[in-house]
Coordinates of C-alpha atoms in Angstrom, one line a residue:
M1 CA 63.3 175.1 -81.6
N2 CA 66.0 172.6 -82.6
T3 CA 65.7 170.2 -85.5
D4 CA 64.7 167.1 -83.5
A5 CA 62.0 169.1 -81.7
Q6 CA 60.7 170.5 -84.9
T7 CA 60.5 167.0 -86.4
A8 CA 58.6 165.7 -83.4
H9 CA 56.3 168.7 -83.5
T10 CA 55.5 168.2 -87.2
F11 CA 54.9 164.5 -86.6
F12 CA 52.7 165.1 -83.6
R13 CA 50.8 167.8 -85.5
K14 CA 50.2 165.5 -88.4
R15 CA 48.9 162.7 -86.1
L16 CA 46.6 165.2 -84.4
L17 CA 45.4 166.3 -87.9
S18 CA 44.7 162.7 -88.8
F19 CA 42.7 162.4 -85.6
L20 CA 40.9 165.6 -86.4
L21 CA 40.1 164.3 -89.9
T22 CA 38.6 161.2 -88.3
L23 CA 36.4 163.3 -85.9
M24 CA 35.3 165.5 -88.8
V25 CA 34.4 162.5 -90.8
L26 CA 32.3 161.2 -88.0
F27 CA 30.5 164.5 -87.4
T28 CA 30.4 166.6 -90.6
C29 CA 31.6 164.7 -93.6
L30 CA 29.4 163.1 -96.2
P31 CA 29.9 159.3 -96.2
A32 CA 29.9 157.8 -99.6
A33 CA 26.9 155.7 -98.7
F34 CA 24.8 158.9 -98.7
A35 CA 26.2 159.9 -102.0
V36 CA 25.7 156.6 -103.9
D37 CA 23.5 154.2 -101.8
L38 CA 20.0 154.6 -103.2
S39 CA 18.6 151.4 -101.9
I40 CA 15.9 153.4 -100.0
D41 CA 13.3 154.5 -102.5
A42 CA 12.8 158.3 -102.2
G43 CA 10.4 158.3 -105.1
F44 CA 12.8 157.1 -107.9
Y45 CA 10.6 154.3 -109.4
F46 CA 7.4 154.2 -111.4
K47 CA 5.6 151.9 -113.9
Q48 CA 5.6 152.4 -117.6
S49 CA 2.7 154.3 -119.0
R50 CA 1.8 151.9 -121.7
G51 CA 3.0 148.7 -123.4
G52 CA 6.2 149.0 -125.3
T53 CA 7.8 151.8 -123.3
C54 CA 9.7 149.7 -120.8
T55 CA 13.1 151.1 -122.1
L56 CA 11.9 154.7 -121.9
A57 CA 10.5 154.3 -118.4
S58 CA 13.7 152.5 -117.2
A59 CA 15.8 155.3 -118.7
A60 CA 13.7 157.9 -117.1
M61 CA 14.2 156.2 -113.7
M62 CA 17.9 156.1 -114.3
L63 CA 18.1 159.8 -115.1
R64 CA 15.9 160.6 -112.1
R65 CA 18.3 158.9 -109.8
R66 CA 21.3 160.7 -111.6
A67 CA 19.6 164.1 -111.2
Y68 CA 19.0 163.3 -107.5
L69 CA 22.7 162.5 -107.0
D70 CA 23.6 165.7 -108.8
G71 CA 21.5 167.7 -106.2
L72 CA 19.0 169.0 -108.8
N73 CA 15.9 170.3 -107.1
D74 CA 13.7 169.3 -110.0
W75 CA 14.7 165.6 -110.1
T76 CA 11.1 164.5 -109.5
D77 CA 10.2 166.2 -112.8
V78 CA 12.2 163.6 -114.7
T79 CA 9.4 161.4 -116.0
E80 CA 8.7 159.1 -118.9
N81 CA 6.9 161.9 -120.8
S82 CA 9.6 164.5 -120.1
V83 CA 12.4 162.2 -121.4
R84 CA 10.3 161.0 -124.4
T85 CA 10.9 164.2 -126.5
K86 CA 14.7 163.7 -126.2
A87 CA 15.0 160.0 -126.3
W88 CA 12.1 158.3 -128.2
S89 CA 11.8 157.5 -131.9
N90 CA 9.7 154.3 -132.3
G91 CA 12.0 153.0 -129.5
L92 CA 14.7 154.3 -127.2
S93 CA 17.4 156.1 -129.1
H94 CA 20.9 154.6 -128.8
S95 CA 22.3 158.0 -127.9
F96 CA 20.5 161.1 -126.5
T97 CA 21.0 164.0 -124.1
Y98 CA 18.6 165.0 -121.4
K99 CA 19.2 167.9 -119.0
E100 CA 23.0 167.8 -119.5
M101 CA 23.1 164.0 -119.0
Q102 CA 24.2 162.1 -122.1
V103 CA 23.1 158.5 -122.5
G104 CA 24.8 155.9 -124.6
Y105 CA 24.2 152.3 -125.6
A106 CA 26.5 149.2 -125.5
T107 CA 26.2 145.4 -125.8
L108 CA 27.1 142.8 -123.2
P109 CA 29.4 139.8 -123.7
S110 CA 27.5 136.5 -124.3
G111 CA 28.9 134.4 -121.4
T112 CA 27.1 134.7 -118.0
V113 CA 30.4 135.0 -116.0
A114 CA 31.8 137.7 -118.2
K115 CA 28.5 139.5 -118.3
T116 CA 28.3 139.4 -114.5
G117 CA 31.7 141.0 -114.2
V118 CA 30.9 143.7 -116.7
L119 CA 27.6 144.6 -114.9
I120 CA 29.3 144.7 -111.5
Q121 CA 31.9 147.1 -112.8
L122 CA 29.2 149.2 -114.5
L123 CA 27.2 149.6 -111.4
A124 CA 30.2 150.5 -109.3
E125 CA 30.9 153.3 -111.8
H126 CA 27.2 154.3 -112.2
P127 CA 25.4 154.5 -108.9
E128 CA 22.3 155.8 -110.8
G129 CA 22.0 152.4 -112.4
I130 CA 21.8 151.2 -116.0
V131 CA 19.0 150.2 -118.3
L132 CA 19.3 146.4 -118.8
Y133 CA 17.5 144.9 -121.9
D134 CA 16.5 141.4 -122.6
R135 CA 15.7 141.0 -126.3
T136 CA 14.1 137.6 -125.8
Q137 CA 11.1 139.0 -123.9
P138 CA 11.6 141.8 -125.1
H139 CA 11.8 143.9 -121.9
A140 CA 14.0 146.3 -120.0
V141 CA 14.5 147.1 -116.3
L142 CA 16.6 149.6 -114.4
L143 CA 19.4 147.6 -112.9
T144 CA 20.1 149.6 -109.7
D145 CA 22.9 147.9 -107.7
Y146 CA 24.9 144.8 -106.8
T147 CA 24.7 144.3 -103.1
D148 CA 25.9 141.2 -101.1
G149 CA 26.1 139.1 -104.2
V150 CA 22.7 140.0 -105.5
F151 CA 21.7 142.2 -108.5
Y152 CA 18.7 144.5 -107.8
C153 CA 16.5 146.4 -110.2
S154 CA 13.2 148.2 -110.7
D155 CA 10.9 146.6 -113.2
P156 CA 8.5 149.0 -114.9
A157 CA 6.1 146.2 -115.9
G158 CA 2.7 146.6 -114.2
N159 CA 2.5 142.9 -113.2
I160 CA 5.8 143.0 -111.2
S161 CA 6.3 144.3 -107.7
S162 CA 7.1 148.0 -107.4
G163 CA 10.3 149.5 -106.1
R164 CA 13.7 147.9 -105.8
I165 CA 13.5 144.2 -106.1
P166 CA 16.0 141.3 -106.8
L167 CA 16.7 140.9 -110.6
T168 CA 15.6 137.3 -110.2
S169 CA 12.1 138.6 -109.3
S170 CA 11.8 140.7 -112.4
S171 CA 10.8 140.0 -116.0
V172 CA 14.5 140.1 -117.2
S173 CA 17.0 137.3 -117.0
L174 CA 20.7 138.0 -116.4
S175 CA 21.7 135.1 -118.7
R176 CA 19.5 136.4 -121.6
A177 CA 20.3 140.2 -121.2
S178 CA 22.2 141.4 -124.2
C179 CA 22.6 145.2 -124.1
Y180 CA 22.3 148.3 -121.9
W181 CA 21.9 152.0 -121.8
Y182 CA 24.0 154.1 -119.4
V183 CA 24.9 157.7 -118.5
T184 CA 28.1 158.3 -120.5
S185 CA 28.7 161.9 -119.3
D186 CA 27.0 164.3 -116.9
H187 CA 27.7 168.0 -116.7
N188 CA 25.2 168.9 -114.0
S189 CA 27.8 168.6 -111.2
A190 CA 29.8 171.3 -112.9
V191 CA 27.1 173.6 -114.0
A192 CA 24.2 173.3 -111.6
Q193 CA 26.0 173.6 -108.2
I194 CA 27.0 176.9 -106.6
D195 CA 28.9 175.7 -103.6
D196 CA 32.4 177.2 -103.0
L197 CA 34.0 173.7 -103.1
R198 CA 33.3 170.8 -105.4
L199 CA 34.5 167.3 -106.1
E200 CA 33.9 166.3 -109.7
G201 CA 34.3 162.8 -111.0
M202 CA 36.5 161.7 -108.0
R203 CA 37.2 158.0 -108.2
Y204 CA 37.2 156.2 -104.9
P205 CA 37.7 152.5 -103.9
V206 CA 35.0 150.0 -103.1
N207 CA 36.9 146.8 -103.1
I208 CA 40.6 146.6 -104.1
R209 CA 42.1 143.3 -105.2
T210 CA 45.2 142.5 -103.0
G211 CA 48.3 143.7 -104.7
S212 CA 46.5 145.8 -107.3
G213 CA 46.5 149.6 -107.5
M214 CA 43.9 152.2 -108.3
G215 CA 44.6 155.4 -110.1
L216 CA 43.3 158.6 -108.6
T217 CA 41.2 160.6 -111.0
G218 CA 38.8 163.6 -110.8
T219 CA 39.2 167.2 -109.7
A220 CA 38.6 169.4 -106.7
A221 CA 37.3 172.9 -107.7
S222 CA 36.3 176.1 -106.1
S223 CA 34.0 178.9 -107.2
N224 CA 32.5 182.2 -106.1
G225 CA 35.8 184.0 -106.0
T226 CA 37.6 181.5 -103.7
T227 CA 40.7 179.5 -104.4
L228 CA 41.8 176.1 -103.3
T229 CA 44.5 176.2 -100.6
G230 CA 45.1 172.6 -99.7
V231 CA 44.1 169.0 -100.4
Q232 CA 44.7 166.1 -97.9
I233 CA 44.2 162.4 -98.6
A234 CA 44.4 159.7 -96.0
I235 CA 43.7 156.0 -95.7
M236 CA 42.8 154.8 -92.1
D237 CA 42.6 151.2 -90.9
Q238 CA 39.9 149.8 -88.7
A239 CA 41.8 151.1 -85.6
D240 CA 41.5 154.7 -87.1
Q241 CA 45.3 154.7 -87.6
T242 CA 46.7 156.5 -90.6
V243 CA 48.4 153.9 -92.9
Q244 CA 48.9 156.2 -95.9
S245 CA 48.5 159.9 -96.4
A246 CA 49.4 162.7 -98.8
E247 CA 48.8 166.4 -98.9
M248 CA 49.5 169.3 -101.2
Q249 CA 49.3 173.1 -100.9
V250 CA 47.2 174.5 -103.8
N251 CA 46.7 178.0 -105.2
G252 CA 44.1 177.9 -107.9
T253 CA 40.5 177.2 -108.7
S254 CA 41.0 173.6 -109.9
W255 CA 43.2 170.7 -108.9
S256 CA 43.6 167.2 -110.3
F257 CA 43.8 164.2 -108.0
K258 CA 46.4 162.7 -110.4
E259 CA 49.0 165.0 -108.7
L260 CA 48.9 162.8 -105.6
D261 CA 48.4 159.5 -107.4
S262 CA 52.0 158.3 -106.9
Q263 CA 51.8 158.9 -103.1
I264 CA 48.7 156.8 -102.4
R265 CA 49.6 153.1 -103.1
F266 CA 46.5 150.9 -102.7
G267 CA 48.5 147.9 -104.0
E268 CA 50.6 147.9 -100.8
L269 CA 47.7 147.6 -98.4
P270 CA 47.2 144.1 -96.8
E271 CA 43.8 142.5 -96.8
G272 CA 41.4 144.3 -94.5
V273 CA 38.8 147.1 -94.1
Y274 CA 39.9 150.7 -94.5
T275 CA 38.5 154.2 -94.8
Y276 CA 39.4 156.5 -97.7
M277 CA 39.2 160.2 -96.8
V278 CA 39.6 163.4 -98.6
M279 CA 39.6 167.0 -97.2
V280 CA 39.8 170.1 -99.4
T281 CA 40.1 173.6 -98.0
D282 CA 39.7 177.0 -99.6
S283 CA 40.9 180.6 -99.1
K284 CA 37.8 181.3 -96.9
G285 CA 38.9 178.6 -94.5
E286 CA 36.0 176.3 -95.5
S287 CA 36.4 172.6 -95.8
L288 CA 34.8 169.9 -97.9
C289 CA 35.1 166.3 -96.6
F290 CA 34.5 162.9 -98.3
A291 CA 34.8 159.5 -96.6
S292 CA 34.2 156.0 -97.9
D293 CA 34.9 152.6 -96.4
F294 CA 36.5 150.0 -98.6
T295 CA 38.0 146.6 -98.5
V296 CA 41.2 145.0 -99.7
S297 CA 40.7 141.3 -100.6
G298 CA 41.3 138.6 -103.2
G299 CA 37.8 139.2 -104.6
A300 CA 36.8 141.1 -107.8
A301 CA 38.0 144.7 -107.8
S302 CA 35.6 147.6 -108.1
T303 CA 35.6 151.3 -107.8
A304 CA 33.0 154.1 -108.0
T305 CA 33.0 157.7 -109.1
Y306 CA 31.7 160.4 -106.8
W307 CA 30.0 163.2 -108.8
S308 CA 27.7 164.9 -106.2
V309 CA 28.7 168.0 -104.3
Q310 CA 28.6 168.4 -100.5
D311 CA 29.4 171.4 -98.4
T312 CA 30.1 171.6 -94.7
A313 CA 26.6 172.8 -94.0
G314 CA 25.2 169.5 -95.1
E315 CA 22.6 171.0 -97.4
K316 CA 22.5 168.0 -99.7
L317 CA 22.1 165.4 -97.0
T318 CA 18.8 163.7 -96.8
Q319 CA 16.4 164.9 -94.1
E320 CA 17.1 161.9 -91.9
V321 CA 20.9 162.5 -92.0
Q322 CA 20.4 166.2 -91.4
Q323 CA 18.5 165.5 -88.2
A324 CA 21.1 163.0 -87.0
A325 CA 24.0 165.4 -87.8
S326 CA 22.4 168.4 -86.1
S327 CA 22.9 166.8 -82.6
V328 CA 26.6 166.5 -83.0
S329 CA 27.5 169.5 -85.2
G330 CA 28.2 171.7 -82.2
A331 CA 30.5 169.1 -80.7
A332 CA 32.4 168.8 -84.0
E333 CA 32.9 172.6 -84.2
K334 CA 34.2 172.8 -80.6
T335 CA 36.6 169.9 -81.2
K336 CA 37.9 171.5 -84.4
N337 CA 38.4 174.8 -82.6
W338 CA 40.2 173.2 -79.7
F339 CA 42.7 171.4 -82.0
E340 CA 43.3 174.6 -84.0
S341 CA 44.0 176.5 -80.8
L342 CA 46.7 174.0 -79.8
F343 CA 48.9 174.8 -82.8
N344 CA 47.4 178.1 -84.0
W345 CA 46.3 176.5 -87.3

């Protein structure tokens, strides 16, 4: 095969691989929404057991959501009473560790605008939420997310509606909130999972400010005697066309995303909606996929960190997602096999 033909073959192969990545995302990958969107209550929220334990109850709800994201089977066992022995001493401790999840304390800026920006960034980095405290009440809630310009929370007070509600419907005021508790580190994703492939602390975009970049952080890792063989990163536009991509052959049990940081240039993307995709493969031929839609705009920039683990069998998907995925998994496998047969991948 001559050089021009080889070049064309390589280009066509990469375009087909990008198309295959898109199909695999549609059929078998875990969208980030399933990893971090906890707007549907699966049993995360409860009311405080007695007066004066709002901070403890809110922290327990936060840790319950974090344990759920980590794929821990006993996440429902995270309760106010179970956290109390680690976190309570005539009030919620400023620093404590519960089931490999370390919690810390910090204060908020005084201005509402600055405070809002800090909270938006915190929630982007902490999908499990943060404990927000209003000293003037005094009262605490679990601040869960910032969606479509609205802060949501779960208020443990008995006289407030249950579940996830707008912060404005709670007992805590954004303007008066002064401090918060949050998960500073979490080792469950590294020690509690037994999948062959893992993504640990992988940063991904939510909204990128036009002209600004975002550094790639986190690691891909393998276990159970396997080694990583390759990592591919792609950014697709709304027409499912690859606008940026990078790949690397790997031979080891751990790999840092920083190694491809210089090849993915978020700051060069024009305004629009994109999909960020990652595929990791190992020596057994198994693949782990991650996909997340994001925007590039002039608005406030935010990112999130993906800690949960997902294998190709979809074992950590919710039951509803498993049922939806089962109807297309066969088609995805046939498509993958067909593409592989074309070029003997």
